[in-house]
Short mmCIF file of C-alpha atoms and ligand atoms in Angstrom, two decimals:
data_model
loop_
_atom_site.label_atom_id
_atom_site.label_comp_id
_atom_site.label_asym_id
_atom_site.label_seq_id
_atom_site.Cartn_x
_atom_site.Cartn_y
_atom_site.Cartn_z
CA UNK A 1 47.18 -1.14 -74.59
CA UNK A 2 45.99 -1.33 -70.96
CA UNK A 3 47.07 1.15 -68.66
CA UNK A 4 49.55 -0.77 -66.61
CA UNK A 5 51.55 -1.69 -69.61
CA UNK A 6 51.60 1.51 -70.73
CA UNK A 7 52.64 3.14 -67.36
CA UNK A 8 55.83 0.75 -67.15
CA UNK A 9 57.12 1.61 -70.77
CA UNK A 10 56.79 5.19 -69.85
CA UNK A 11 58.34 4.29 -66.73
CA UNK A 12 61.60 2.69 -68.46
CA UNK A 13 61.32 5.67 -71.08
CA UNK A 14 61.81 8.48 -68.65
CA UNK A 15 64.79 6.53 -66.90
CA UNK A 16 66.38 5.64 -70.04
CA UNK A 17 66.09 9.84 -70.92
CA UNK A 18 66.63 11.56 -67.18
CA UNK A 19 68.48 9.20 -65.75
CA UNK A 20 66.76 8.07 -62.93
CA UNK A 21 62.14 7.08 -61.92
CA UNK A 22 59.85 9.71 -62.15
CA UNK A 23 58.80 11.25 -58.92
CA UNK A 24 55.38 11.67 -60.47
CA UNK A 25 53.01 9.72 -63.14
CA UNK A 26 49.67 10.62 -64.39
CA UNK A 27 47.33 9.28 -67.32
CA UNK A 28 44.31 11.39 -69.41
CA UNK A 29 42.37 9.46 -71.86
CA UNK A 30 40.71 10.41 -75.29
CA UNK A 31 37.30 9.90 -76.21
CA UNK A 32 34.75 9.25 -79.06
CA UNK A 33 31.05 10.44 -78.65
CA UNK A 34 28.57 8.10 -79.26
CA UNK A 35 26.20 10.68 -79.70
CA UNK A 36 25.68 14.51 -79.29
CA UNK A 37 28.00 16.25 -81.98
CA UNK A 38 28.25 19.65 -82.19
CA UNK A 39 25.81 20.06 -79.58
CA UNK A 40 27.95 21.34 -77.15
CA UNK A 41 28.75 24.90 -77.83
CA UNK A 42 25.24 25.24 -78.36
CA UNK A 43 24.65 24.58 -74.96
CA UNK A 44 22.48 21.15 -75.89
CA UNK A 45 23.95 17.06 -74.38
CA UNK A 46 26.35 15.11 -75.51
CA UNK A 47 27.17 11.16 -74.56
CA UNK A 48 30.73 10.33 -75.03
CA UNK A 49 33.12 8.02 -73.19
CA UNK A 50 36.95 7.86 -72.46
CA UNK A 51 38.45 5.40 -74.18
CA UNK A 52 41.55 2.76 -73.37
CA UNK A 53 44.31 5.42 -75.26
CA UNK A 54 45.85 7.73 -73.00
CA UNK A 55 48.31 10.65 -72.93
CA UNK A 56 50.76 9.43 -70.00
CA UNK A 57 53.06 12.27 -68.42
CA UNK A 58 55.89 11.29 -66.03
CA UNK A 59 58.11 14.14 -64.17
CA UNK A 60 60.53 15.29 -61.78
CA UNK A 61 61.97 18.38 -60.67
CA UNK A 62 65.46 19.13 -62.78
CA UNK A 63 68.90 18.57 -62.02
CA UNK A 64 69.50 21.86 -63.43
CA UNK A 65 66.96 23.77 -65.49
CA UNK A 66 64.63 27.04 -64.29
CA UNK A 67 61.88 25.45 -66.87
CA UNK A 68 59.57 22.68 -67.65
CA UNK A 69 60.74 20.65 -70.15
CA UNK A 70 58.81 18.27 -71.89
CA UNK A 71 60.26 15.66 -74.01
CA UNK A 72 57.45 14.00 -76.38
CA UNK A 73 58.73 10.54 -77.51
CA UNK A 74 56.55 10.71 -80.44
CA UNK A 75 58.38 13.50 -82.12
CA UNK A 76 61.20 12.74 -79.90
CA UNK A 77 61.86 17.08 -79.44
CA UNK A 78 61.73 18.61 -75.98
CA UNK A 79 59.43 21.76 -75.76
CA UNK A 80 61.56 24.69 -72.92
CA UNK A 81 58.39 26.64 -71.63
CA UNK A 82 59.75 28.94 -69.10
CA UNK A 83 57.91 29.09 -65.97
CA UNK A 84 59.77 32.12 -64.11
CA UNK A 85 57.51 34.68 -66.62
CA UNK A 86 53.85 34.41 -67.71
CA UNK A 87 53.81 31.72 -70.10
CA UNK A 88 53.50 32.76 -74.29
CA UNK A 89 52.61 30.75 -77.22
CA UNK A 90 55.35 28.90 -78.80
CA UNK A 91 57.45 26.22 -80.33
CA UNK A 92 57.11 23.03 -81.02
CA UNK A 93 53.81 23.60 -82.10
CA UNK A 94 52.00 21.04 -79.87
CA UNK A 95 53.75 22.90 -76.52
CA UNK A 96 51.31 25.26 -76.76
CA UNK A 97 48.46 22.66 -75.00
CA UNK A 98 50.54 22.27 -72.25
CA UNK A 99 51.70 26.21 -72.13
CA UNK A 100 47.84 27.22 -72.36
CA UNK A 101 47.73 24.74 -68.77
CA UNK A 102 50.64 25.99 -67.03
CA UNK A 103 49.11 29.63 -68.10
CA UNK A 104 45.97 28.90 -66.32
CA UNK A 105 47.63 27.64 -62.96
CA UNK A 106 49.66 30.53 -63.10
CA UNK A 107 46.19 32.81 -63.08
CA UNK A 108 45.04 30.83 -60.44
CA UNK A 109 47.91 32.05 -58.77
CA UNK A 110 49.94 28.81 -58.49
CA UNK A 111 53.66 29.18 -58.79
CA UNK A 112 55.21 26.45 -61.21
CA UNK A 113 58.07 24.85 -60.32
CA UNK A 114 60.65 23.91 -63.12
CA UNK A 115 59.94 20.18 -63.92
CA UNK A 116 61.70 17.46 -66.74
CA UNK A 117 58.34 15.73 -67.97
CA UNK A 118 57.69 12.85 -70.45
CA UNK A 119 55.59 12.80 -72.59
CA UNK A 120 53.67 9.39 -74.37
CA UNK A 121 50.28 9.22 -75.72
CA UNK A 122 48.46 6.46 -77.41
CA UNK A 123 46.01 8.56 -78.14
CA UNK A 124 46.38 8.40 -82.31
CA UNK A 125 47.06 12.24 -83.42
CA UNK A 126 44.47 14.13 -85.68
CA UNK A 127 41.72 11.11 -85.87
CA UNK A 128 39.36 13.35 -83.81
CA UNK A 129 39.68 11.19 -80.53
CA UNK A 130 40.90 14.04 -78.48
CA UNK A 131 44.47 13.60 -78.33
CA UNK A 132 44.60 17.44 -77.57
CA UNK A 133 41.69 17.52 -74.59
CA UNK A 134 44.10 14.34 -73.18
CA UNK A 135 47.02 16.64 -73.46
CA UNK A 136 45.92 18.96 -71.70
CA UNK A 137 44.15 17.17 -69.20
CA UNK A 138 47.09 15.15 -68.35
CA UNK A 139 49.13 18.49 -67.66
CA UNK A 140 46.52 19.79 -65.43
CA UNK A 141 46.36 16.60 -63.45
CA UNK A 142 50.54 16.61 -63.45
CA UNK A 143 50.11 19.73 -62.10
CA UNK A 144 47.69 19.60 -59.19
CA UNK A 145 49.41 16.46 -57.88
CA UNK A 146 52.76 18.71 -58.40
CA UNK A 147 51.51 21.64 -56.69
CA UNK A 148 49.87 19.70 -54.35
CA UNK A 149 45.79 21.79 -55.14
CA UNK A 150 43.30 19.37 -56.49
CA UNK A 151 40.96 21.30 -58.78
CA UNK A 152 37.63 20.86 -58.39
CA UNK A 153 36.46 18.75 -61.46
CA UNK A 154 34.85 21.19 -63.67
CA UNK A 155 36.96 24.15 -62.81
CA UNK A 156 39.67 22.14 -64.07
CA UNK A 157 38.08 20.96 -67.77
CA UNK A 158 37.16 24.83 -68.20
CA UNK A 159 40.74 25.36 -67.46
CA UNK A 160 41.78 22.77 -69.86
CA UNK A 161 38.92 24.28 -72.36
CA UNK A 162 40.73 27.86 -72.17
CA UNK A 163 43.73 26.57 -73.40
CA UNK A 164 42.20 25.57 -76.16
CA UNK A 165 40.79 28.52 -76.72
CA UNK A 166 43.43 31.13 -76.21
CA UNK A 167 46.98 29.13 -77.03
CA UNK A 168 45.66 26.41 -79.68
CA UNK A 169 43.17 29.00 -81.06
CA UNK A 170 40.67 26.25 -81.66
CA UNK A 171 37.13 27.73 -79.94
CA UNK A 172 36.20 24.18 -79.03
CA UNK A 173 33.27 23.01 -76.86
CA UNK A 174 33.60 21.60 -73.37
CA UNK A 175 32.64 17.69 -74.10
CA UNK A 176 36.74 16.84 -74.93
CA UNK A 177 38.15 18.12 -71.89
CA UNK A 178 34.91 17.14 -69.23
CA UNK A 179 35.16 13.39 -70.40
CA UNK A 180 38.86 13.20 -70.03
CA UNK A 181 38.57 14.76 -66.91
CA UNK A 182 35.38 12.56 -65.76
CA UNK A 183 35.30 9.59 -67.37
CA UNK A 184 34.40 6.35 -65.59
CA UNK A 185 34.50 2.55 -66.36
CA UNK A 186 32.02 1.10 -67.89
CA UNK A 187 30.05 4.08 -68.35
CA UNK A 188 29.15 7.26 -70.89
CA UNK A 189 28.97 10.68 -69.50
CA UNK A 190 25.58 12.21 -70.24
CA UNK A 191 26.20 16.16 -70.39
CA UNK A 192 24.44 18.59 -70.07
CA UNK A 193 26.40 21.44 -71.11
CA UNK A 194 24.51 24.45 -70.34
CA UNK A 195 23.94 23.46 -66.67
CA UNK A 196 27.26 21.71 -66.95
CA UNK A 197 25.48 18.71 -65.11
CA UNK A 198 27.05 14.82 -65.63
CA UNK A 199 24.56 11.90 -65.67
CA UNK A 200 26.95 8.09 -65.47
CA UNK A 201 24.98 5.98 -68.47
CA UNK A 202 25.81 2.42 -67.45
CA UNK A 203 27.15 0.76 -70.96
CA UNK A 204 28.31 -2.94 -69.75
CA UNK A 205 26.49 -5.39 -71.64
CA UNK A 206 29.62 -7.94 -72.19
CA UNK A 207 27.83 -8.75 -75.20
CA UNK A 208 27.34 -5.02 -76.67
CA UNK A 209 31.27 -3.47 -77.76
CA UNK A 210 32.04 0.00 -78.99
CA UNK A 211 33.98 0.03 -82.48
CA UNK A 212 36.30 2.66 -83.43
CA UNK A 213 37.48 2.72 -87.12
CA UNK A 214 40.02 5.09 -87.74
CA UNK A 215 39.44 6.38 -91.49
CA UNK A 216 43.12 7.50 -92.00
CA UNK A 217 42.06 10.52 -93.68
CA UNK A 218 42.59 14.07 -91.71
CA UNK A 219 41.13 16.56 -94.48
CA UNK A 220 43.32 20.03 -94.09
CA UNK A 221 40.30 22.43 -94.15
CA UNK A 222 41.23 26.05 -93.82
CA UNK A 223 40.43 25.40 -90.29
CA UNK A 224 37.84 28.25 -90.41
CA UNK A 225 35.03 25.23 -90.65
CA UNK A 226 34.80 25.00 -87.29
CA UNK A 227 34.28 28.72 -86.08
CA UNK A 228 32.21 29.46 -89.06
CA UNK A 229 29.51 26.08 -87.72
CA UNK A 230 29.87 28.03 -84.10
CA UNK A 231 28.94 31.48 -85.91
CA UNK A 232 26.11 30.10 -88.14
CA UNK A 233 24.18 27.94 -85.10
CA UNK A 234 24.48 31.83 -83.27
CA UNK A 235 22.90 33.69 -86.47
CA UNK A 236 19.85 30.92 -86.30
CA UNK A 237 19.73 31.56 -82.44
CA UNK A 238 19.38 35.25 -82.96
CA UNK A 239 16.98 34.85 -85.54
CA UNK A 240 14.84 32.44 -83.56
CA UNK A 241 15.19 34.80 -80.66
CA UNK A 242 16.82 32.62 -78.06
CA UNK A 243 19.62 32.40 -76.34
CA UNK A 244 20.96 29.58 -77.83
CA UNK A 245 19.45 26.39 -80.24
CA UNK A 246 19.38 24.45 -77.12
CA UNK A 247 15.93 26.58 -76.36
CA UNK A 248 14.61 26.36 -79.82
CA UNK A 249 12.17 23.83 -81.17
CA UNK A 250 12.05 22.08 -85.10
CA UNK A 251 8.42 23.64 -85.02
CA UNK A 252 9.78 27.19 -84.39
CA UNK A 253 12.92 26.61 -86.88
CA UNK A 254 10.13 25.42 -89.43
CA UNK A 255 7.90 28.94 -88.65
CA UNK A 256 11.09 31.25 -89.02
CA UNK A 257 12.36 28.99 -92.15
CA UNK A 258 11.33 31.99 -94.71
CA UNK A 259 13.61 34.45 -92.35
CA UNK A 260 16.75 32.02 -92.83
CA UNK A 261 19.70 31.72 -95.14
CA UNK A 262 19.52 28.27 -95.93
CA UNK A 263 22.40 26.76 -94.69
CA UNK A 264 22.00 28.71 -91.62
CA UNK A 265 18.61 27.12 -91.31
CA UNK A 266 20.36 23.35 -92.18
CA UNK A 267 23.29 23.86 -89.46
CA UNK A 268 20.03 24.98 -87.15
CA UNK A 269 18.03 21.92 -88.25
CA UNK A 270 20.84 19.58 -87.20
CA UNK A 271 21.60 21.18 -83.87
CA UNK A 272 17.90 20.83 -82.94
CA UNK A 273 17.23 17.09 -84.01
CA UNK A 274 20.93 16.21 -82.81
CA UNK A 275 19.80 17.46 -79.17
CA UNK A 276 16.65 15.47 -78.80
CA UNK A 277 18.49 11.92 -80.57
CA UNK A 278 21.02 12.46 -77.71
CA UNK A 279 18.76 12.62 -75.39
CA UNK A 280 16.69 9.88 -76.52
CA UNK A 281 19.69 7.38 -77.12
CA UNK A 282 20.44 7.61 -73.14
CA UNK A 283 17.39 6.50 -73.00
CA UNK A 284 17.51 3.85 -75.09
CA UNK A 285 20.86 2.56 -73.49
CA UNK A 286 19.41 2.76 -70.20
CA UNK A 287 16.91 0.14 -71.10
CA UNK A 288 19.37 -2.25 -73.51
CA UNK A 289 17.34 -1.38 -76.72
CA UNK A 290 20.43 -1.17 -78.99
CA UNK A 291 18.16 -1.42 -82.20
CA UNK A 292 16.91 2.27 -81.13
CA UNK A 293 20.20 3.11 -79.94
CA UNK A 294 21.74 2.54 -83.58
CA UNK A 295 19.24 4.08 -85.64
CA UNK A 296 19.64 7.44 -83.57
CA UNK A 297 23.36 6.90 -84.75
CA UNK A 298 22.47 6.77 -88.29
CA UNK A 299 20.21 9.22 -88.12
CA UNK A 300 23.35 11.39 -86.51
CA UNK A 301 25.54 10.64 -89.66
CA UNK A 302 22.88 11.51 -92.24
CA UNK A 303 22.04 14.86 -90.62
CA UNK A 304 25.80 15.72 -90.51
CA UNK A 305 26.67 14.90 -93.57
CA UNK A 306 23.05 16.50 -94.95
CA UNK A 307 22.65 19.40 -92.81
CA UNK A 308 25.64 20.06 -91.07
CA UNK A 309 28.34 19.37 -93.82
CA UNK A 310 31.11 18.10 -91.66
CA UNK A 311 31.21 14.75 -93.09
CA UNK A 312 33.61 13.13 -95.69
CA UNK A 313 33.16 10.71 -98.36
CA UNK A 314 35.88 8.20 -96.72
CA UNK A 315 33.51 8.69 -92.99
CA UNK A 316 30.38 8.02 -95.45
CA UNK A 317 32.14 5.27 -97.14
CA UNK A 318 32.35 3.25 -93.41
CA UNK A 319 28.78 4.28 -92.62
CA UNK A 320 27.66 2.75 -95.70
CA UNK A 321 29.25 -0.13 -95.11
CA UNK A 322 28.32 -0.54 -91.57
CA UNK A 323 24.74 -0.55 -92.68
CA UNK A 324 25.26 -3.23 -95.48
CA UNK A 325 26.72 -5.80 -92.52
CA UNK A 326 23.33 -4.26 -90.29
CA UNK A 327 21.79 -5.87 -87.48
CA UNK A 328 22.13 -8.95 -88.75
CA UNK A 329 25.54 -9.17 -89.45
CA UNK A 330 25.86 -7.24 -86.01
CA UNK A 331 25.55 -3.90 -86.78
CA UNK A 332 23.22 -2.09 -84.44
CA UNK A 333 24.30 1.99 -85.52
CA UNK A 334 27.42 3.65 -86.94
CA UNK A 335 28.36 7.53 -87.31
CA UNK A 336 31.18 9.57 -87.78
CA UNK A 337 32.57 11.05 -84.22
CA UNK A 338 33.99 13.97 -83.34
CA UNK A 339 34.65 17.45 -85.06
CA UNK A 340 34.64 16.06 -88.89
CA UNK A 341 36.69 15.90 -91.48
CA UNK A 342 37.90 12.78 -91.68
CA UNK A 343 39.16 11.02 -88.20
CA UNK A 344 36.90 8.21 -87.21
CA UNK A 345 33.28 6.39 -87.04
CA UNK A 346 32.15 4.83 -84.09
CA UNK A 347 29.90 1.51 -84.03
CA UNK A 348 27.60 0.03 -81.78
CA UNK A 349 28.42 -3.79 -82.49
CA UNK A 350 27.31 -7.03 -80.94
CA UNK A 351 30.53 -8.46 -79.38
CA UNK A 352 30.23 -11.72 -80.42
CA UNK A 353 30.82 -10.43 -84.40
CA UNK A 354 33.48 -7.89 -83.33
CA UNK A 355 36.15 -9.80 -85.53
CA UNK A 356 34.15 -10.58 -88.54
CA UNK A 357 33.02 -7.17 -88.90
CA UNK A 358 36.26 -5.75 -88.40
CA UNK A 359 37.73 -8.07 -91.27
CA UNK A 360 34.56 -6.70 -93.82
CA UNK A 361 34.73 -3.34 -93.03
CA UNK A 362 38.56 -3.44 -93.41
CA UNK A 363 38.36 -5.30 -96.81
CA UNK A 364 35.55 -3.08 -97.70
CA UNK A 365 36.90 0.05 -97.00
CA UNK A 366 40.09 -0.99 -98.80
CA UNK A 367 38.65 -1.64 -102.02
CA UNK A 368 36.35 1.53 -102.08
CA UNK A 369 39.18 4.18 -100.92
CA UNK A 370 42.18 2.30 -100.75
CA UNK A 371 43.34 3.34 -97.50
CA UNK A 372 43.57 1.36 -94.65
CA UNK A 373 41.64 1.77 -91.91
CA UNK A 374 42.98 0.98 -88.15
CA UNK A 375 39.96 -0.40 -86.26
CA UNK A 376 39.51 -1.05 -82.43
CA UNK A 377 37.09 -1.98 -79.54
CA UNK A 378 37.05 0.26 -76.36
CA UNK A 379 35.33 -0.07 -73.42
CA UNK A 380 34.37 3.18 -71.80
CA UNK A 381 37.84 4.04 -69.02
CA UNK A 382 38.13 6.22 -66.26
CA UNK A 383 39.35 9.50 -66.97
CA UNK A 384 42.26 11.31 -65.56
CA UNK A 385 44.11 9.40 -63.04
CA UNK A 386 47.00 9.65 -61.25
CA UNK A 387 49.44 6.92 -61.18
CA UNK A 388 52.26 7.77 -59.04
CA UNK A 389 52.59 10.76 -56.73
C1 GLA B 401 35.45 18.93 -81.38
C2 GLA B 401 35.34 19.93 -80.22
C3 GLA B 401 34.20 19.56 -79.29
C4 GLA B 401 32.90 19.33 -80.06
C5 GLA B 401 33.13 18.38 -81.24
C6 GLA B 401 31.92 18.23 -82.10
O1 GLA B 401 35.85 17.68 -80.89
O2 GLA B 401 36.54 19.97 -79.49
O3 GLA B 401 34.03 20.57 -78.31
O4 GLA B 401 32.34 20.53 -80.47
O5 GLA B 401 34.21 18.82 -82.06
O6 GLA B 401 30.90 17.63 -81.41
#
């Protein structure tokens, strides 16, 4: 849904629930990375882009309350986060993005006034798009243009980042919350996340599109996966002697291979070749050569799957079929995006076959899983923006 249409149903919403127009409006997108997964907290690049789904927050100050409430139309509750006190974790479980924000203002020193928000995202929950890094990033942006203090750009994702961190207890990277922040039309974000510096990677071939396909499937690990891939990349780094795999090489990995565990080694070995595809496939958009472009993105998949083991059989199952349509049915690359798990591939697709492949891989996917799998076409958006205020 484009962004205008969006803004004037949350518009109506927040009237039809306060009673009268938002003083404020602001948008944050997700994302999906093309390329560059699990790079990031291994201080290597990554190449995502915002996409057209946003979290949209609308507020006022309160005809009577001393907190922020936020009422999310999705699970139609209202979260009470009290601002007179440091801010806690808490109930619902999903107020605890937008408590880890307000939490972070307040160390800056900000004082919080009590607010009614609404909350509406597009932004499909769980299908590793970023719905959470959009959370957050659209309470940080509600906030400066509340309070009045723009944040400088990557003070804020940091900000957003710690949130994650200390109220959602999820030790993600910084990719989610600098692309939501940073986004920009028509382009992907090349980061570099050690020196935390953005490159804009035009991407606006009309005739090149970006396809999303949502597997359907969210596969409830322990949630320990995650750390334990952060821990293991660490152990190789140690071994290897560097600070981190973004200063090792596949020739040094290859010399210290007897020293390894194993997996450690694997999770190592897709860290390194993941850096250099990511920073190869810039390349290779920069200069239109899509061909290179996808097999980088297969190449991605395999060593994920292979090495990394973050991969699913319903992910593989879309991969596989991507590459039986290939080039010539307008298939340039496909991998799965984001953390892993299930959530969704993304596609590097001639336009012109957009429909045709979405109707095969649909079809396809149905028969060999029996799900149904939502599929889309984004262009790369801006990031956070604010709409009214
Ligand atoms: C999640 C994290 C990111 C990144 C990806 C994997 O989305 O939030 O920081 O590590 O997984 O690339």
């Amino acid at each position: 849904m484009i962004l205008d249409v969006l803004t004037s149903r949350v518009l109506k919403q927040f009237t039809e629930t306060y009673g009268r127009p938002p003083r404020w409006m602001v948008a944050a997108p997700g994302r999906v990375n093309l390329i560059g997964e699990h790079t990031d907290y291994n201080d290597g690049f990554v190449l995502p882009m915002a996409i057209e789904f946003y979290t949209v927050m609308a507020a006022d100050f309160p005809s009577s309350s001393s907190s922020v409430s936020v009422f999310d139309t999705l699970f139609k509750e209202t979260a009470q986060i009290e601002v007179s006190r440091p801010i806690t974790r808490g109930e619902p479980k999903w107020s605890n993005y937008p408590r880890g924000v307000i939490a972070g203002f307040q160390r800056r020193g900000e004082k919080i006034p009590a607010l009614d928000v609404l909350l509406h995202s597009t932004v499909p929950l769980g299908g590793g798009l970023s719905s959470s890094a959009a959370l957050e990033v659209s309470m940080a942006t509600l906030l400066e243009v509340v309070t009045g203090k723009k944040i400088d750009p990557v003070e804020k994702a940091l900000l957003c980042q710690k949130a994650e961190h200390e109220f959602a207890g999820m030790p993600c990277g910084i990719m989610d919350q600098f692309i939501s922040v940073m986004g920009r039309n028509n382009h992907l974000l090349l980061l570099d996340c050690r020196s935390r510096k953005t490159e804009l990677v035009p991407l606006d071939d009309p005739a090149v599109a970006v396809l999303i396909v949502n597997t359907n499937v969210k596969h409830e690990l322990t949630g320990s996966e995650y750390p334990t891939r952060r821990k293991q990349c660490e152990a190789a780094a140690k071994i290897l002697g560097v600070p981190s795999l973004r200063d090792a090489t596949a020739a040094a990995l290859e010399d210290a291979k007897d020293r390894m565990d194993p997996v450690v080694y694997r999770r190592a070995r897709h860290v390194i070749g993941e850096i250099e595809r990511t920073v190869h496939a810039a390349e290779g958009i920069r200069a239109s050569n899509w061909p290179t472009v996808g097999q980088l993105m297969y190449a991605s998949h395999y060593s994920l799957r292979d090495d990394y083991e973050v991969s699913c059989n319903e992910l593989d199952a879309i991969v596989e079929i991507a590459e039986a349509i290939g080039v010539k049915g307008g298939i340039y690359g496909c991998r799965m995006t984001g953390g892993g798990f299930g959530g969704c591939t993304v596609a590097l697709v001639k336009a012109a076959a957009v429909d045709a492949i979405s109707k095969k891989i649909a079809a396809d996917y149905k028969k060999r899983t029996e799900i149904e799998a939502t599929i889309f076409v984004s262009r790369p958006a801006a990031g956070a923006t604010v709409i009214k205020g």
